[in-house]
Coordinates of C-alpha atoms in Angstrom, one line a residue:
M28 CA 56.1 -71.7 -26.2
K29 CA 52.9 -71.5 -27.6
L30 CA 51.4 -69.4 -24.5
K31 CA 54.3 -67.1 -24.8
S32 CA 53.6 -66.2 -28.3
A33 CA 50.0 -65.6 -27.5
I34 CA 50.6 -63.3 -25.0
V35 CA 53.1 -61.2 -27.2
A36 CA 50.6 -61.2 -29.7
A37 CA 48.3 -59.8 -27.4
L38 CA 50.7 -56.8 -26.6
V39 CA 51.4 -56.3 -30.0
C40 CA 47.4 -56.0 -30.8
S41 CA 46.6 -53.9 -28.2
V42 CA 49.2 -51.3 -29.1
A43 CA 48.1 -51.3 -32.8
M44 CA 44.1 -51.4 -31.9
P45 CA 42.7 -47.7 -31.4
V46 CA 41.1 -47.5 -27.6
P47 CA 38.6 -45.2 -27.4
Q48 CA 39.7 -42.0 -25.0
V49 CA 37.9 -42.4 -21.4
A50 CA 36.5 -39.1 -19.6
R51 CA 38.7 -38.1 -16.6
A52 CA 36.1 -38.3 -14.0
D53 CA 36.3 -42.1 -14.8
S54 CA 37.5 -44.4 -12.3
D55 CA 40.9 -45.9 -12.3
A56 CA 39.0 -49.3 -12.0
L57 CA 36.9 -49.0 -15.2
I58 CA 39.9 -47.7 -17.2
G59 CA 41.6 -51.2 -16.4
L60 CA 38.6 -52.9 -17.0
G61 CA 38.6 -51.5 -20.5
V62 CA 42.4 -52.6 -21.3
G63 CA 41.9 -56.1 -19.8
A64 CA 38.9 -56.5 -22.4
V65 CA 41.2 -55.5 -25.5
I66 CA 44.0 -58.1 -24.4
G67 CA 41.5 -60.7 -23.6
A68 CA 39.7 -60.0 -27.2
C69 CA 43.3 -60.5 -28.7
L70 CA 43.8 -63.5 -26.8
A71 CA 40.8 -65.0 -28.2
G72 CA 41.8 -64.3 -31.4
A73 CA 40.1 -61.1 -32.4
C74 CA 43.2 -59.0 -32.9
N75 CA 43.7 -59.8 -36.3
N76 CA 40.1 -59.3 -37.0
N77 CA 40.4 -55.6 -35.4
R78 CA 44.1 -55.0 -36.8
N79 CA 42.3 -53.2 -39.8
R80 CA 38.9 -51.8 -38.3
T81 CA 38.8 -48.2 -37.7
T82 CA 36.7 -46.9 -34.9
T83 CA 34.9 -43.7 -34.8
T84 CA 33.9 -41.7 -31.8
T85 CA 31.0 -39.1 -32.3
T86 CA 30.8 -36.6 -29.4
T87 CA 27.5 -35.0 -29.1
R88 CA 27.8 -31.5 -27.6
T89 CA 24.5 -30.0 -26.0
P90 CA 24.5 -26.3 -26.2
P91 CA 23.8 -24.8 -22.7
P92 CA 20.2 -23.7 -21.9
Q93 CA 19.8 -20.0 -22.3
Q94 CA 19.0 -18.2 -19.1
P95 CA 15.8 -16.2 -19.1
A96 CA 15.8 -12.6 -19.4
R97 CA 16.0 -11.0 -15.8
A98 CA 13.0 -8.7 -15.0
P99 CA 14.0 -5.0 -14.9
A100 CA 14.8 -3.7 -11.1
D101 CA 11.6 -2.1 -9.3
E102 CA 13.0 0.9 -7.2
A103 CA 10.3 0.3 -4.7
V104 CA 11.7 -3.2 -4.2
R105 CA 15.2 -2.1 -4.2
T106 CA 14.4 0.5 -1.2
D107 CA 12.2 -2.3 0.4
Q108 CA 15.0 -4.5 0.4
A109 CA 17.6 -1.8 2.0
A110 CA 15.1 -1.0 4.8
L111 CA 14.5 -4.9 5.5
N112 CA 18.3 -5.1 5.5
H113 CA 18.6 -2.1 7.9
F114 CA 16.6 -3.5 10.5
G115 CA 17.5 -7.0 10.8
F116 CA 15.7 -8.8 8.2
P117 CA 18.3 -10.1 5.5
A118 CA 17.0 -9.5 2.2
G119 CA 20.1 -10.1 0.1
T120 CA 21.7 -7.1 -2.1
P121 CA 19.3 -4.4 -2.7
D122 CA 19.0 -5.4 -6.4
G123 CA 15.3 -4.3 -6.8
R124 CA 14.2 -7.8 -8.0
M125 CA 11.5 -9.8 -6.0
G126 CA 12.9 -13.2 -4.6
R127 CA 12.9 -16.0 -2.1
N128 CA 15.2 -13.9 0.0
T129 CA 13.0 -10.6 -0.1
R130 CA 9.6 -12.6 0.2
N131 CA 11.3 -14.4 3.3
A132 CA 12.5 -11.2 4.9
I133 CA 9.2 -9.4 4.6
G134 CA 7.4 -12.6 5.7
N135 CA 9.7 -12.0 9.1
Y136 CA 9.2 -8.4 9.3
Q137 CA 5.6 -8.9 8.8
A138 CA 5.4 -11.8 11.8
Y139 CA 7.6 -9.1 13.9
M140 CA 5.3 -6.7 13.6
G141 CA 1.9 -8.5 14.1
H142 CA 0.7 -8.4 10.7
P143 CA -0.5 -11.5 8.5
V144 CA 2.4 -13.3 6.8
T145 CA 2.3 -13.0 3.1
G146 CA 5.6 -12.2 1.8
Q147 CA 4.1 -9.3 -0.1
L148 CA 3.9 -5.5 1.4
N149 CA 0.7 -3.6 1.1
D150 CA 0.7 0.1 1.0
F151 CA 0.1 0.7 4.9
E152 CA 3.1 -2.3 5.5
R153 CA 5.3 -0.2 3.0
G154 CA 4.6 3.1 4.2
S155 CA 5.3 2.0 7.6
L156 CA 8.7 0.6 6.7
W157 CA 10.0 3.1 4.8
N158 CA 8.9 6.3 7.4
A159 CA 10.9 4.1 9.9
Y160 CA 13.8 3.7 7.8
N161 CA 13.8 7.2 6.9
R162 CA 13.6 8.2 10.4
A163 CA 16.6 5.6 11.6
Q164 CA 18.5 7.0 8.6
M165 CA 18.1 10.6 10.0
G166 CA 19.2 9.8 13.7
G167 CA 15.9 9.1 14.9
G168 CA 17.0 5.9 16.8
A169 CA 19.0 8.1 19.2
A170 CA 16.2 8.9 21.4
Y171 CA 15.6 4.7 21.8
P172 CA 18.9 3.8 23.3
D173 CA 17.3 1.0 25.5
V174 CA 14.9 -0.5 22.5
V175 CA 18.0 -0.7 20.3
A176 CA 20.1 -2.1 23.2
A177 CA 17.6 -4.9 23.9
E178 CA 16.2 -5.3 20.2
G179 CA 18.9 -4.2 17.9
Q180 CA 17.7 -1.8 15.0
R181 CA 14.3 -3.6 14.9
G182 CA 13.2 -2.5 17.5
L183 CA 12.4 0.8 16.2
L184 CA 9.9 -0.2 13.8
K185 CA 7.7 -1.0 17.0
A186 CA 9.3 2.2 19.0
F187 CA 8.3 4.4 15.9
E188 CA 4.5 2.8 15.5
A189 CA 4.1 3.2 19.3
E190 CA 5.0 6.5 19.2
S191 CA 2.6 7.2 16.4
R192 CA 0.0 6.2 18.9
G193 CA 1.3 8.6 21.7
E194 CA 2.8 5.6 23.8
R195 CA 6.3 4.8 24.9
Y196 CA 7.4 1.6 23.7
R197 CA 9.0 -1.0 26.2
P198 CA 11.3 -3.9 25.0
F199 CA 10.1 -7.4 25.9
G200 CA 11.2 -7.9 29.8
Q201 CA 12.1 -4.7 30.6
T202 CA 11.0 -3.6 34.0
E203 CA 9.8 0.0 34.6
P204 CA 12.8 2.4 35.3
V205 CA 12.4 4.0 39.1
P206 CA 12.5 7.7 38.3
Y207 CA 15.1 10.1 39.6
Y208 CA 13.8 12.5 41.8
P209 CA 16.7 15.6 41.9
P210 CA 16.6 16.9 45.7
A211 CA 14.2 19.9 46.6
P212 CA 16.7 23.2 46.2
L213 CA 16.6 25.1 49.1
P214 CA 13.8 27.8 49.7
V215 CA 14.6 31.3 48.7
P216 CA 13.3 34.1 50.5
Q217 CA 10.3 35.6 48.5
P218 CA 8.9 39.0 49.0
A219 CA 5.8 39.8 50.1
P220 CA 2.8 38.9 47.9
V221 CA 1.3 42.0 46.3
P222 CA -2.6 42.0 46.3
A223 CA -3.7 41.2 42.6
A224 CA -5.6 43.5 40.9
E225 CA -9.8 43.0 40.5
P226 CA -10.3 41.4 36.8
A227 CA -12.1 43.2 34.5
P228 CA -15.2 42.5 33.6
G229 CA -15.3 41.2 29.4
L230 CA -14.8 38.2 27.2
P231 CA -11.1 36.9 27.3
N232 CA -8.9 37.7 24.7
F233 CA -6.0 35.3 23.4
S234 CA -3.9 36.4 20.8
T235 CA -2.6 33.5 19.2
T236 CA -0.3 33.1 15.9
P237 CA -1.6 30.4 13.7
T238 CA 0.7 27.7 13.1
A239 CA 1.6 25.9 9.5
A240 CA -0.1 22.4 9.3
S241 CA 2.4 19.6 10.2
M242 CA 2.5 16.9 7.1
A243 CA 4.4 14.7 9.4
D244 CA 2.0 15.0 12.2
H245 CA -0.9 14.5 9.7
C246 CA 0.6 11.4 8.4
R247 CA 1.0 9.9 11.8
S248 CA -2.6 10.5 12.6
V249 CA -3.5 9.1 9.4
E250 CA -1.6 5.8 10.2
I251 CA -3.2 5.6 13.4
L252 CA -6.5 5.4 11.8
T253 CA -5.5 3.0 9.1
Q254 CA -4.4 0.7 11.7
A255 CA -7.7 1.1 13.7
N256 CA -9.3 0.0 10.1
G257 CA -7.1 -3.1 9.6
Q258 CA -6.0 -2.1 6.5
P259 CA -5.9 0.8 3.7
M260 CA -8.9 1.8 1.6
S261 CA -9.5 -0.2 -1.5
P262 CA -11.1 0.9 -4.5
G263 CA -14.5 -0.9 -3.7
A264 CA -14.8 0.0 0.0
I265 CA -14.4 3.3 0.7
T266 CA -16.3 4.3 3.9
D267 CA -14.0 7.6 3.9
P268 CA -12.7 9.7 0.8
N269 CA -10.7 11.9 2.7
Q270 CA -8.9 9.1 4.7
A271 CA -8.4 7.2 1.1
L272 CA -6.5 10.1 0.1
D273 CA -4.9 10.9 2.9
E274 CA -3.2 7.4 2.6
Q275 CA -2.3 7.8 -0.9
F276 CA -0.6 11.2 -0.1
C277 CA 0.9 9.7 2.9
G278 CA 2.5 6.9 0.8
A279 CA 3.6 9.1 -1.8
R280 CA 5.2 11.3 0.6
G281 CA 7.2 8.4 2.2
Y282 CA 8.1 7.2 -1.6
A283 CA 9.5 10.6 -2.7
M284 CA 11.6 11.0 1.1
S285 CA 13.4 7.4 0.2
R286 CA 13.9 8.5 -3.4
G287 CA 15.4 11.6 -2.5
Q288 CA 17.5 9.7 0.0
Q289 CA 18.9 7.3 -2.7
L290 CA 19.7 10.4 -4.8
I291 CA 21.3 12.1 -2.1
A292 CA 23.8 8.9 -1.3
G293 CA 24.9 9.8 -5.0
V294 CA 26.0 13.5 -4.2
Q295 CA 29.5 14.3 -3.0
G296 CA 30.9 17.4 -1.5
V297 CA 27.9 18.7 0.2
T298 CA 26.8 18.5 3.8
D299 CA 23.1 17.8 4.9
S300 CA 22.6 21.5 6.0
Q301 CA 24.3 22.8 2.8
L302 CA 21.6 20.5 0.8
R303 CA 18.6 21.8 2.9
E304 CA 19.7 25.7 2.5
Q305 CA 19.8 24.6 -1.5
C306 CA 16.4 23.2 -1.2
D307 CA 15.2 26.2 0.7
G308 CA 16.4 28.5 -2.1
L309 CA 14.3 26.7 -4.5
V310 CA 11.2 28.4 -2.6
P311 CA 11.7 31.8 -4.2
T312 CA 12.6 30.5 -7.4
M313 CA 9.7 28.6 -8.2
A314 CA 7.3 31.4 -6.4
P315 CA 6.2 33.1 -9.2
V316 CA 4.8 30.0 -10.5
T317 CA 3.4 28.6 -7.4
A318 CA 1.7 31.7 -6.7
D319 CA -0.9 30.9 -8.7
L320 CA -1.2 27.4 -7.8
A321 CA -5.1 28.1 -6.8
G322 CA -5.8 30.9 -9.0
R323 CA -5.3 29.5 -12.7
S324 CA -6.0 25.8 -13.9
P325 CA -3.5 23.2 -13.9
A326 CA -3.2 24.0 -17.8
E327 CA -2.0 27.3 -17.3
V328 CA 0.0 26.8 -14.2
T329 CA 1.7 24.1 -16.4
Q330 CA 2.7 26.2 -19.4
A331 CA 3.7 29.1 -17.1
A332 CA 6.1 26.6 -15.0
A333 CA 7.4 25.1 -18.5
S334 CA 8.0 28.9 -19.6
H335 CA 9.7 29.6 -16.3
V336 CA 11.9 26.8 -16.1
A337 CA 13.3 27.2 -19.8
Q338 CA 15.4 30.3 -18.7
F339 CA 17.5 28.1 -16.7
Q340 CA 18.9 26.5 -19.4
K341 CA 19.3 23.0 -17.9
P342 CA 18.7 19.6 -19.2
D343 CA 15.4 18.4 -18.2
A344 CA 17.5 15.2 -16.4
E345 CA 19.4 17.3 -14.3
L346 CA 16.2 19.4 -13.3
L347 CA 13.9 16.1 -12.7
R348 CA 17.3 15.0 -10.4
V349 CA 17.0 18.5 -8.3
G350 CA 13.4 18.4 -8.0
E351 CA 13.2 14.6 -6.8
I352 CA 16.0 15.4 -4.1
C353 CA 14.9 18.6 -3.1
L354 CA 11.2 16.9 -2.6
G355 CA 12.4 14.7 -0.2
V356 CA 14.0 17.3 1.5
G357 CA 11.1 19.0 2.0
Y358 CA 9.0 16.2 3.5
Q359 CA 11.8 15.1 5.6
T360 CA 12.4 18.5 7.1
D361 CA 8.3 19.0 7.0
K362 CA 8.6 22.2 4.8
P363 CA 5.2 22.1 2.6
D364 CA 6.5 25.1 0.6
V365 CA 9.8 23.1 -0.3
A366 CA 8.0 20.4 -1.3
L367 CA 5.3 22.6 -3.5
A368 CA 8.4 24.2 -5.3
S369 CA 10.1 21.0 -6.1
S370 CA 6.6 19.6 -7.7
M371 CA 6.3 22.6 -10.0
L372 CA 9.7 22.0 -10.9
L373 CA 9.1 18.4 -12.0
V374 CA 5.9 19.3 -13.5
A375 CA 7.6 21.9 -15.3
V376 CA 10.0 19.4 -17.1
G377 CA 7.0 17.1 -18.0
A378 CA 6.5 14.6 -15.3
Y379 CA 2.8 15.4 -14.8
P380 CA 2.1 12.9 -12.4
Y381 CA 3.9 15.0 -9.9
G382 CA 0.9 17.0 -10.2
E383 CA -0.9 15.0 -7.7
L384 CA 0.7 16.3 -4.6
F385 CA -0.7 19.8 -5.6
G386 CA -4.0 18.3 -5.4
H387 CA -3.0 16.9 -1.6
H388 CA -1.5 20.3 -0.6
L389 CA -4.4 22.3 -1.8
R390 CA -6.9 19.6 -0.1
N391 CA -5.5 20.0 3.1
G392 CA -3.6 23.5 3.1
F393 CA 0.0 22.3 3.0
G394 CA 1.7 25.5 2.0
T395 CA -0.9 27.1 0.1
T396 CA -4.4 27.9 0.5
Q397 CA -7.1 25.2 1.0
N398 CA -9.2 25.0 -2.1
A399 CA -11.1 21.8 -2.6
G400 CA -12.0 22.8 -6.1
A401 CA -8.5 23.6 -7.5
A402 CA -7.5 20.4 -5.7
D403 CA -9.8 18.1 -8.0
G404 CA -8.2 19.9 -11.2
W405 CA -4.7 18.5 -10.1
Y406 CA -6.0 15.4 -9.2
D407 CA -7.6 15.0 -12.5
T408 CA -4.9 16.3 -14.5
A409 CA -2.3 14.0 -12.3
L410 CA -4.5 10.9 -12.9
G411 CA -5.4 11.4 -16.3
S412 CA -1.5 11.2 -17.4
L413 CA -1.0 8.1 -15.4
E414 CA -4.2 6.9 -17.1
Q415 CA -2.6 7.6 -20.6
G416 CA 0.5 5.9 -19.7
A417 CA 3.1 8.4 -17.9
D418 CA 5.9 7.1 -15.9
P419 CA 4.5 6.8 -12.4
A420 CA 5.8 9.3 -9.9
F421 CA 5.0 7.2 -6.7
L422 CA 5.2 3.5 -6.0
P423 CA 4.9 2.1 -9.6
T424 CA 4.2 -1.1 -8.7
L425 CA 1.2 -0.1 -6.7
S426 CA 0.4 3.2 -9.4
P427 CA -3.2 1.3 -11.0
Q428 CA -4.4 0.2 -7.4
R429 CA -3.5 4.0 -6.5
V430 CA -5.4 5.6 -9.3
A431 CA -8.5 3.3 -8.9
V432 CA -8.6 4.5 -5.1
M433 CA -8.4 7.9 -5.9
R434 CA -10.8 8.0 -8.8
A435 CA -13.2 6.1 -6.4
A436 CA -12.5 8.4 -3.6
L437 CA -13.2 11.9 -5.7
S438 CA -16.0 10.4 -7.4
G439 CA -18.0 10.6 -4.1
Q440 CA -19.4 7.1 -4.4
A441 CA -18.2 5.6 -1.2
M442 CA -19.2 2.1 0.0
P443 CA -21.4 2.2 3.0
A444 CA -20.1 0.6 6.0
A445 CA -22.7 -2.2 7.2
T446 CA -24.0 -1.1 10.5
T447 CA -26.4 -2.6 12.8
G448 CA -27.7 0.3 14.6
G449 CA -27.1 3.8 15.9
L450 CA -26.6 7.3 14.4
P451 CA -26.2 7.6 11.0
T452 CA -22.5 8.5 9.9
F453 CA -22.6 11.4 7.1
I454 CA -19.3 11.7 5.3
S455 CA -18.2 15.1 4.2
Q456 CA -16.3 16.0 1.5
G457 CA -14.4 18.8 3.4
N458 CA -11.7 18.5 6.3

């Protein structure tokens, strides 16, 4: 009877005594253990002591840690990611932020191309990647069906690189195809030969029409020399100022083409041919200003360009977008006059770093008369604006290094190459 009374008292005590709440994630065994402890305490005589006791449970909430602010997106990194993804090196979503996936993709790209694996692209590697990406986007891979079939899209990287050296890339394991020789046509009766007249004495006279310099061919030659040197020129080791400036021009050209492609992706209802036609129309529109590119100072040309563009009555942001699109189109189609007109439009709306292109074009004679003196003035204007804080026009993350390279090359203080003998090398400022 006493045992029965004790059990009843224990049950009553367990109902009356407040029990702390147990988290849902705890095990059933732990919950049972807690209830058994309460019953055991009441059987031991503690029930009466606990009946009037109030149990207070204090819950401390820890605020979630603040997420660090994300770095702003970098357009150069975004293009890197898009190009790497295209060629089968997964870099994740092109968000313009350098992360582990992007570094791994860069390392895989460098290993595939035989470059040192650093996880960071240098100017030469980025330029080669972007140029190949632009060519692939424009259908350049159609010339290499065997490469794509054997190695996928990434094989185009090596195919385009070999092409720049005047070679034909053959995928690994591919045997030399047996050439096809069509059957010889049946002989056609020929009239009796007429004796040729005796040649008149005198010097040969070959009337040839001069062709415009090709920017694409020029950059392919520059790339070959960069590969031969092992890396692009750096500010402290410039042995060839012309090559150093050419590398910066070709890097800017590649970036402009990539930037133009990004903007074109947002243009609706316009075909590629219509886009090229509209950009061609920019040449006569800006001709009144570009005609004086070499004959007037950069300050005078810039002021005249701003006055000329003001009559269009368009927002600067819209004109800037038009200029960037057509600049990319001009370089993709290898039309220096379109590139010059687009650059003039960009400078006219206050984007002075684009004046760097005038320096490159004047120095090499792309779309204008070759004039080294006028080129120096435009280089100084563009680089000065960057040094004063203007937004970079090309390769923003590498802008300080680009400025240093061009300043060193323009100063003429080239570092002499180490030699052990042989004929002296004279560095010429001309082409």
